[in-house]
Short mmCIF file of N, CA and C in Angstrom, two decimals:
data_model
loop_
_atom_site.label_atom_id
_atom_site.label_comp_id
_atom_site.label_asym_id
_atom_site.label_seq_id
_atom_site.Cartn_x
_atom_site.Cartn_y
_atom_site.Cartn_z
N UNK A 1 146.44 109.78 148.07
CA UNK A 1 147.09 108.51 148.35
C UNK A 1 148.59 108.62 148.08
N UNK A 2 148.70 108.86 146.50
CA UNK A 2 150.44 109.05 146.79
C UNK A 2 151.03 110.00 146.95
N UNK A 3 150.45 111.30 148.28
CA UNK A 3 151.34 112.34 148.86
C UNK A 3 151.42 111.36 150.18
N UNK A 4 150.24 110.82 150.46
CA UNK A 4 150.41 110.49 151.86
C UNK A 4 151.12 109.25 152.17
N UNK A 5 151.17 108.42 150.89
CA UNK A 5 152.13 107.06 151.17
C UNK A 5 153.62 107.93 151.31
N UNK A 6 154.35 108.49 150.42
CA UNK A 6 155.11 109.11 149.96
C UNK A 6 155.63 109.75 151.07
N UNK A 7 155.20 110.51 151.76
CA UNK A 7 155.50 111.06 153.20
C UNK A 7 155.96 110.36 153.81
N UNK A 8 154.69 109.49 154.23
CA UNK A 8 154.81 108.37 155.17
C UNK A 8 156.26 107.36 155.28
N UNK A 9 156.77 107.28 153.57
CA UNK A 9 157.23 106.44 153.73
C UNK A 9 158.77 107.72 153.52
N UNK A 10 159.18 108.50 154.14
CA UNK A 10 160.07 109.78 153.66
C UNK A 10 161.04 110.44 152.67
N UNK A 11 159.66 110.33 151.89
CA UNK A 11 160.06 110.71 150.91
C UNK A 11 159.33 112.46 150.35
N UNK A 12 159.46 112.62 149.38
CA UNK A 12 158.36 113.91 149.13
C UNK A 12 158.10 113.86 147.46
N UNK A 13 157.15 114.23 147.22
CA UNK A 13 156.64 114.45 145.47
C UNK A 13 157.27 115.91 145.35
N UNK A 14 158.06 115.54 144.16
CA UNK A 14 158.79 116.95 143.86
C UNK A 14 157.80 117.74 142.54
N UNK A 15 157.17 117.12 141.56
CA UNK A 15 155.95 117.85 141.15
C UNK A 15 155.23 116.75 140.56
N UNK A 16 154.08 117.40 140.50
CA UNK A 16 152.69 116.38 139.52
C UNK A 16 152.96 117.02 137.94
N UNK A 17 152.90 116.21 137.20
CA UNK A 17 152.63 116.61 135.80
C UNK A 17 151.45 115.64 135.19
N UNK A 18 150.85 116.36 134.30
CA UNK A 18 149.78 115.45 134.17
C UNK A 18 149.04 114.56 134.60
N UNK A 19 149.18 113.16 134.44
CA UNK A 19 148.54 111.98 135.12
C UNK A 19 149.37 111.62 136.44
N UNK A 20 150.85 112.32 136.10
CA UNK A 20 151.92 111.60 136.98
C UNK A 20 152.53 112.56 138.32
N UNK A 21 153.48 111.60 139.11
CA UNK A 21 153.76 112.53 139.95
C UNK A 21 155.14 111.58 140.50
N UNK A 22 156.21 112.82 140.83
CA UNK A 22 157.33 112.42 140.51
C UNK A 22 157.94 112.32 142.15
N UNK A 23 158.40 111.46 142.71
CA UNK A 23 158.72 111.42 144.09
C UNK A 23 159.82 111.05 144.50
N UNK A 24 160.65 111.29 145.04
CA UNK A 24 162.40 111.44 145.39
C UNK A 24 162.15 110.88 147.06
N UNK A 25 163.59 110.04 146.95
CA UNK A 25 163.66 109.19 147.92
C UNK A 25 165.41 109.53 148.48
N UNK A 26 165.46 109.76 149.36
CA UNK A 26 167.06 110.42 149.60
C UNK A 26 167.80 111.20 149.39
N UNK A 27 167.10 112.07 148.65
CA UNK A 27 167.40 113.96 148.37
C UNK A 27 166.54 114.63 148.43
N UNK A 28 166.17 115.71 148.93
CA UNK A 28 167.67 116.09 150.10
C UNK A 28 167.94 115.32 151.38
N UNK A 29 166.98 114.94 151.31
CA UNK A 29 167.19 113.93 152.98
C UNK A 29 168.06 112.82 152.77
N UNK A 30 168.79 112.89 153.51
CA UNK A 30 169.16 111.09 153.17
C UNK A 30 168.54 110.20 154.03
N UNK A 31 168.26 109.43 152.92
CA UNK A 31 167.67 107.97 153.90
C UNK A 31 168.67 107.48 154.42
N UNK A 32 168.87 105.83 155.17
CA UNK A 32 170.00 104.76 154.90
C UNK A 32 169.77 104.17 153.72
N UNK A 33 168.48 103.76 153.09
CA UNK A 33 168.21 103.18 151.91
C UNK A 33 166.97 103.40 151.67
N UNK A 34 167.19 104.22 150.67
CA UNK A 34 166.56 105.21 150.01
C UNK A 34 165.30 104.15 149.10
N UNK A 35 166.17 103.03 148.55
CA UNK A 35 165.60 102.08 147.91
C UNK A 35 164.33 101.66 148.55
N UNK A 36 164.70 101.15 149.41
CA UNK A 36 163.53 100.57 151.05
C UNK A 36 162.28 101.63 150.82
N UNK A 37 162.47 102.78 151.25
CA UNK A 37 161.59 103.40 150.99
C UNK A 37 160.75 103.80 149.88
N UNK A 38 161.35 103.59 148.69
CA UNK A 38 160.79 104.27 147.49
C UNK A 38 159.72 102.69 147.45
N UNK A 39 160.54 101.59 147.40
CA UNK A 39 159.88 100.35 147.33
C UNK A 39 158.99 100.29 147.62
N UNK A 40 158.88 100.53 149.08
CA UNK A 40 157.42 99.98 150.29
C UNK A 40 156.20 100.99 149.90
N UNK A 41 157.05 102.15 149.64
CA UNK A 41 156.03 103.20 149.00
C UNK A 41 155.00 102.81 147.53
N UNK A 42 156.03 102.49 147.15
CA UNK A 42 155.17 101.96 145.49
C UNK A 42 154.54 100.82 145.73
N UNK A 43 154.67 100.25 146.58
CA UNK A 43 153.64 98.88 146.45
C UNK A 43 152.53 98.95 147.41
N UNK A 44 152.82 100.14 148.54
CA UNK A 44 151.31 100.38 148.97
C UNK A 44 150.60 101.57 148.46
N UNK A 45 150.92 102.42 147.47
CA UNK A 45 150.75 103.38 146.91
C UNK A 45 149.71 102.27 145.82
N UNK A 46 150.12 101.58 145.31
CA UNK A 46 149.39 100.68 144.00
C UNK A 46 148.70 99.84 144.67
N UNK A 47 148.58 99.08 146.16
CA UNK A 47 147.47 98.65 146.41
C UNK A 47 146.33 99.72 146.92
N UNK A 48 146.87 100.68 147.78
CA UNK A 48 145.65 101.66 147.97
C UNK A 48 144.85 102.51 146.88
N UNK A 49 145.27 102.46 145.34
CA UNK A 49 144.73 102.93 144.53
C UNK A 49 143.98 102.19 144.20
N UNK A 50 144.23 100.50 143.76
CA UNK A 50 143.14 99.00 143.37
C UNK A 50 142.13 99.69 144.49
N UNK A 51 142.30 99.44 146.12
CA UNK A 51 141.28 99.19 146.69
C UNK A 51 140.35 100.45 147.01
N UNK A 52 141.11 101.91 146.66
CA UNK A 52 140.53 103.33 147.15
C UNK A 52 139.80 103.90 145.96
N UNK A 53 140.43 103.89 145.15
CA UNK A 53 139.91 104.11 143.58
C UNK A 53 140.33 103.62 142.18
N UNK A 54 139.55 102.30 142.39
CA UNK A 54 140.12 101.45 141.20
C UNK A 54 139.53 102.16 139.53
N UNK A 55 138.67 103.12 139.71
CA UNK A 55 138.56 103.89 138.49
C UNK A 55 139.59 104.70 137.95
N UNK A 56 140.60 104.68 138.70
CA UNK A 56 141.51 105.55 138.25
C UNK A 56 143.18 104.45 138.14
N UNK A 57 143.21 104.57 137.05
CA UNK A 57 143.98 103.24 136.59
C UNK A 57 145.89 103.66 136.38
N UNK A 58 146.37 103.51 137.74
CA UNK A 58 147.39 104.24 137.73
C UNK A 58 148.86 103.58 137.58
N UNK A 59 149.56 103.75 137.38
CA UNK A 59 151.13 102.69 137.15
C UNK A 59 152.32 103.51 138.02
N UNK A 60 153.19 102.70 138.58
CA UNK A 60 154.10 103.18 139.13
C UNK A 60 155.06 102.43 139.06
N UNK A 61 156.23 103.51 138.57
CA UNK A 61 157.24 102.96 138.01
C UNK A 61 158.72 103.29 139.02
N UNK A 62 159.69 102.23 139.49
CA UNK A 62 160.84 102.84 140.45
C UNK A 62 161.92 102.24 139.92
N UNK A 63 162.70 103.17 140.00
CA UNK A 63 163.97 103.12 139.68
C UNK A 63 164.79 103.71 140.75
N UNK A 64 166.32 103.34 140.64
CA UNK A 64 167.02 103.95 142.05
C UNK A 64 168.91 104.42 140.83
N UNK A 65 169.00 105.29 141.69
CA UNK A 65 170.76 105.29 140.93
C UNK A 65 171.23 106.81 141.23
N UNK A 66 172.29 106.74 140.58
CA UNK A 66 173.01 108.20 140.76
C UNK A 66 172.22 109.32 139.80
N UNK A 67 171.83 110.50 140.32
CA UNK A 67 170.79 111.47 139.88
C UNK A 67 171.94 112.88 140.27
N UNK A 68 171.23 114.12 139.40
CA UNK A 68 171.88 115.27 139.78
C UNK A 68 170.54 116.07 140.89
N UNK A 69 170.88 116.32 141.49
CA UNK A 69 169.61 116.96 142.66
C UNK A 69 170.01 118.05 142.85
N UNK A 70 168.90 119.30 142.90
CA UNK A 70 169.30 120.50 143.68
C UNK A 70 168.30 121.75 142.49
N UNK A 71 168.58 122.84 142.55
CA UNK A 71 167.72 123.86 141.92
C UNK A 71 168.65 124.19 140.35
N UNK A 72 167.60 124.27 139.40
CA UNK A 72 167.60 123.95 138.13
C UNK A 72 167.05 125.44 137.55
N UNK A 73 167.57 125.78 136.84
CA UNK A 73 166.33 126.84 136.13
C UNK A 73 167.58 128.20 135.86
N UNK A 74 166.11 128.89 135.70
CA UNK A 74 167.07 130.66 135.51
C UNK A 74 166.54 131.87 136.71
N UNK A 75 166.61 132.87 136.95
CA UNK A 75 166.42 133.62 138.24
C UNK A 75 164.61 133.87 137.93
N UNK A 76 164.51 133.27 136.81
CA UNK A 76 162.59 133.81 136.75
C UNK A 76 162.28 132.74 136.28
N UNK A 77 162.35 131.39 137.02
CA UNK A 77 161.74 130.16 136.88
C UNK A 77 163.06 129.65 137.35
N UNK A 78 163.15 129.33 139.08
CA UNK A 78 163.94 128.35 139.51
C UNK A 78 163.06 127.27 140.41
N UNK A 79 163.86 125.98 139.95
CA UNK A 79 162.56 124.60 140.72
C UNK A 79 163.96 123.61 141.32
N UNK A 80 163.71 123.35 142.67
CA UNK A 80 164.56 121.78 142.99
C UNK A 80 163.32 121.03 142.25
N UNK A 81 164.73 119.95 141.44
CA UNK A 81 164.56 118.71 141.27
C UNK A 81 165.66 117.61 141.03
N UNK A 82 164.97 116.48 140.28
CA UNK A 82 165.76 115.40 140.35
C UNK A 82 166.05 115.42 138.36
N UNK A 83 167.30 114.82 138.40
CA UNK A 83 167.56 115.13 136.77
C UNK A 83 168.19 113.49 136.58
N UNK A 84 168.30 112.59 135.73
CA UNK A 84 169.42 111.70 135.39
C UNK A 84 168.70 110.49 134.94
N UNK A 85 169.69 109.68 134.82
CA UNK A 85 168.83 108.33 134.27
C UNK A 85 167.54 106.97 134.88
N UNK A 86 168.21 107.28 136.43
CA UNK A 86 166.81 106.93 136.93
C UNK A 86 165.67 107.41 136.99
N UNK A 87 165.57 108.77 136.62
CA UNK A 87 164.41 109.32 136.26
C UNK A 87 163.49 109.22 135.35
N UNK A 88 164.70 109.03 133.93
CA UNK A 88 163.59 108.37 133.07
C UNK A 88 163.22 107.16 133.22
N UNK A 89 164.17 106.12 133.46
CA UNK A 89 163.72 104.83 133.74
C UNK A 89 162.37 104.59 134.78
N UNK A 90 162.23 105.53 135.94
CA UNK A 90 161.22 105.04 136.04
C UNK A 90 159.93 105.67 135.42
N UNK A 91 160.10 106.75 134.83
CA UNK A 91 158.95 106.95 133.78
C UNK A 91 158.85 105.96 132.88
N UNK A 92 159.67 105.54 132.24
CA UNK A 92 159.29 103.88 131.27
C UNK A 92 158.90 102.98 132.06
N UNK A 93 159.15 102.92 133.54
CA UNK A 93 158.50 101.72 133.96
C UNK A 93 157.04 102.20 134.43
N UNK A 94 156.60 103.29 135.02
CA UNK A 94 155.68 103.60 135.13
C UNK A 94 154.71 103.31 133.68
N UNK A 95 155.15 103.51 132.63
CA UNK A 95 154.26 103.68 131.67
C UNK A 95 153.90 101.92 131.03
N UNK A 96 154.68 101.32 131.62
CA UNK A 96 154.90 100.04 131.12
C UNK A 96 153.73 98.91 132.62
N UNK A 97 153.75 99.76 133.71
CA UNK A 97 153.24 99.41 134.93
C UNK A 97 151.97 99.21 134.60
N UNK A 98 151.63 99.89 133.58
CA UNK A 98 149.71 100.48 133.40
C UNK A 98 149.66 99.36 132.66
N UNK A 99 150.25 98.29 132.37
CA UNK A 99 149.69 97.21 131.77
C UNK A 99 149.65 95.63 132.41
N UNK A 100 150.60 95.96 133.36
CA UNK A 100 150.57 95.05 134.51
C UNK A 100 149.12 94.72 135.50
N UNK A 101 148.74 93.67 135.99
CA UNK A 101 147.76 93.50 136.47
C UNK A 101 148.28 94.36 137.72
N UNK A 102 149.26 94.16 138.72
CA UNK A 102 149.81 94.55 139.71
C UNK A 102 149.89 96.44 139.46
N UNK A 103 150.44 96.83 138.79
CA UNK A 103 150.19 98.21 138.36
C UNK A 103 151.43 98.95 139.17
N UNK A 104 152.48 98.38 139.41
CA UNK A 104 154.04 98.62 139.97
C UNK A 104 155.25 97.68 139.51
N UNK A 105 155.96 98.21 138.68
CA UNK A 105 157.21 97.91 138.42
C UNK A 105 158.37 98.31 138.98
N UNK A 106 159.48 97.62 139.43
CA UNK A 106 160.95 98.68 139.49
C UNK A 106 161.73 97.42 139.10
N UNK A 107 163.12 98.62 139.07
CA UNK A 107 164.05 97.64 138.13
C UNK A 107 164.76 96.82 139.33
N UNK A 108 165.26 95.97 138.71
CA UNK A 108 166.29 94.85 139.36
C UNK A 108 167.08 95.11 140.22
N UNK A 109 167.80 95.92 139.48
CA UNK A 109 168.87 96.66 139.96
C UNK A 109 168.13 97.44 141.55
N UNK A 110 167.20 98.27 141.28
CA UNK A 110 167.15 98.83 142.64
C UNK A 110 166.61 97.52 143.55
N UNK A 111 165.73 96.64 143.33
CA UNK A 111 165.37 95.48 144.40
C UNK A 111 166.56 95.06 144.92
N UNK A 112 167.67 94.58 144.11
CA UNK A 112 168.81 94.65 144.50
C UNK A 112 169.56 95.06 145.10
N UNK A 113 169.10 96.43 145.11
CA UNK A 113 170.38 97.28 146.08
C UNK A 113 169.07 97.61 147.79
N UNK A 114 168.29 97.46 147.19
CA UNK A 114 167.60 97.41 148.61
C UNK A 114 167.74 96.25 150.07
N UNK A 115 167.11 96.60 150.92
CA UNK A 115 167.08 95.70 152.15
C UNK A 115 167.03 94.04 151.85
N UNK A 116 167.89 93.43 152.77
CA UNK A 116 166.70 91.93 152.41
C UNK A 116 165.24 91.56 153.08
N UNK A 117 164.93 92.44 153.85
CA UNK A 117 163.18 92.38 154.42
C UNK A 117 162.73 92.96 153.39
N UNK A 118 162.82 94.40 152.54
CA UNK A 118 162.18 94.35 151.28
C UNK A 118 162.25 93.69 150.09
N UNK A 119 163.39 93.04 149.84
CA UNK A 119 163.45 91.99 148.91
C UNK A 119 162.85 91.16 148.89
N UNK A 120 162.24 90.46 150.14
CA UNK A 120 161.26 89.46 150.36
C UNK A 120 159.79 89.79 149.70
N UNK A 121 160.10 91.17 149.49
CA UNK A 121 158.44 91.14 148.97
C UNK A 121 157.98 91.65 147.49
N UNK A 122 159.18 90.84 147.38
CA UNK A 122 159.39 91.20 145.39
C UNK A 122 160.05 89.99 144.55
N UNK A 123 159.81 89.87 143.22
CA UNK A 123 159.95 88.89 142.62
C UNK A 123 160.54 89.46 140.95
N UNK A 124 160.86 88.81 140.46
CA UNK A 124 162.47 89.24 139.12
C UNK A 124 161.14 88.20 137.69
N UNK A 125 160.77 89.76 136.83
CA UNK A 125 160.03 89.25 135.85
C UNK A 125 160.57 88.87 134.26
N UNK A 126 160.27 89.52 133.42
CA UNK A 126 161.01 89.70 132.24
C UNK A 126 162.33 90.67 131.87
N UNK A 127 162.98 90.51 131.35
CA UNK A 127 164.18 91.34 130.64
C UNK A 127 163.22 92.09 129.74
N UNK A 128 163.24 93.68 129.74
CA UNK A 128 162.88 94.26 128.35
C UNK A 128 163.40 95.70 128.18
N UNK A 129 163.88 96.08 126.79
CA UNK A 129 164.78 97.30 126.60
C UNK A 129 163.48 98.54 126.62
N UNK A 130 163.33 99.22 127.73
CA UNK A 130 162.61 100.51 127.72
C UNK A 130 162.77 101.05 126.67
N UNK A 131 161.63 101.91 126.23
CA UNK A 131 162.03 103.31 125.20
C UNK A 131 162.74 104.16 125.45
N UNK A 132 163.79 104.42 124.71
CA UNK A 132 164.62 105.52 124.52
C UNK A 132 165.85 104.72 125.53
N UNK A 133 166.37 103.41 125.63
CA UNK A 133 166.59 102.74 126.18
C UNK A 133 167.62 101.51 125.08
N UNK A 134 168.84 101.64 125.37
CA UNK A 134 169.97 100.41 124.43
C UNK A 134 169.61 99.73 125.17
N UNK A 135 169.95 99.45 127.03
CA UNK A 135 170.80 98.47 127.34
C UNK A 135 169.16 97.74 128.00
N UNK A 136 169.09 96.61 127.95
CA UNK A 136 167.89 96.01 128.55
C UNK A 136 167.87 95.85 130.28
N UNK A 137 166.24 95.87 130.64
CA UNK A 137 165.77 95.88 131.91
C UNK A 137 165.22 94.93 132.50
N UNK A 138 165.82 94.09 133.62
CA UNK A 138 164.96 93.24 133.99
C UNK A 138 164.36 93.51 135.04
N UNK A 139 162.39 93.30 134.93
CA UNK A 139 161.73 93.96 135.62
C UNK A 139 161.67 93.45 137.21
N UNK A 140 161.10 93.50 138.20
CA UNK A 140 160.79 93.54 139.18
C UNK A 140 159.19 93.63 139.58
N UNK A 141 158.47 92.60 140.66
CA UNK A 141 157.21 92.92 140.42
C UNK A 141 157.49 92.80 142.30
N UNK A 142 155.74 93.03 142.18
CA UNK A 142 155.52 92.92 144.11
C UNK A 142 154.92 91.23 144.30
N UNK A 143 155.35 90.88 145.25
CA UNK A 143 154.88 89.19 145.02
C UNK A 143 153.63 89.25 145.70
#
């Protein structure tokens, strides 16, 4: 489900770790709005999990912003990826998602910087300071 939303919506999973799996929206590709996509992705990514396999109880967390992209490592372990603060943020929202009935969070800020046809299909929840996190977050849900 979320290689094929993820595609679909053009993007790509840059790796799975554990429970999770990490998916980049406008690098290397550029979108026009990168946001749009990561969005539409996470909210049919979290309904096709309720209705495909609701035993598997999954959270998805999006965030959007300035990231360092490109290959990371040393000549005997080199990996593209994504590095910076939206990265963790949306790991805190992901982890914070798994308690949501809806089971998808993103921050404000990216609903914000997205489309207004995807804005329509989102709604502005609580303020709360993520872990490992000063400045506070106000969440974002799917309406």
């Amino acid at each position: 489900v979320v290689v094929e939303e993820v595609d679909r919506h053009h993007g790509f999973v840059n790796k799975f770790e554990g429970d999770g799996a990490l998916a980049v929206f406008g690098a290397p590709n550029h979108l026009p709005c990168p946001e749009d996509a990561a969005l539409a992705a996470g909210r049919v990514i979290a309904r096709r999990i309720r209705e495909e396999t609701p035993e598997f109880d999954a959270g998805v967390g999006i965030a959007s912003g300035e990231a360092v992209a490109g290959n990371v490592g040393a000549r005997e372990r080199f990996e593209y990826t994504v590095i910076g603060e939206p990265v963790n943020e949306a790991a805190r929202l992901c982890e914070l998602a798994k308690t949501q009935s809806c089971h998808v969070l993103a921050s404000s800020t990216t609903v914000h910087n997205a489309s207004e046809s995807e804005r329509a299909y989102w709604t502005f929840g609580d303020t709360v300071t993520l872990r490992g996190h000063d400045e506070p977050t106000r969440l974002a849900l799917p309406v």
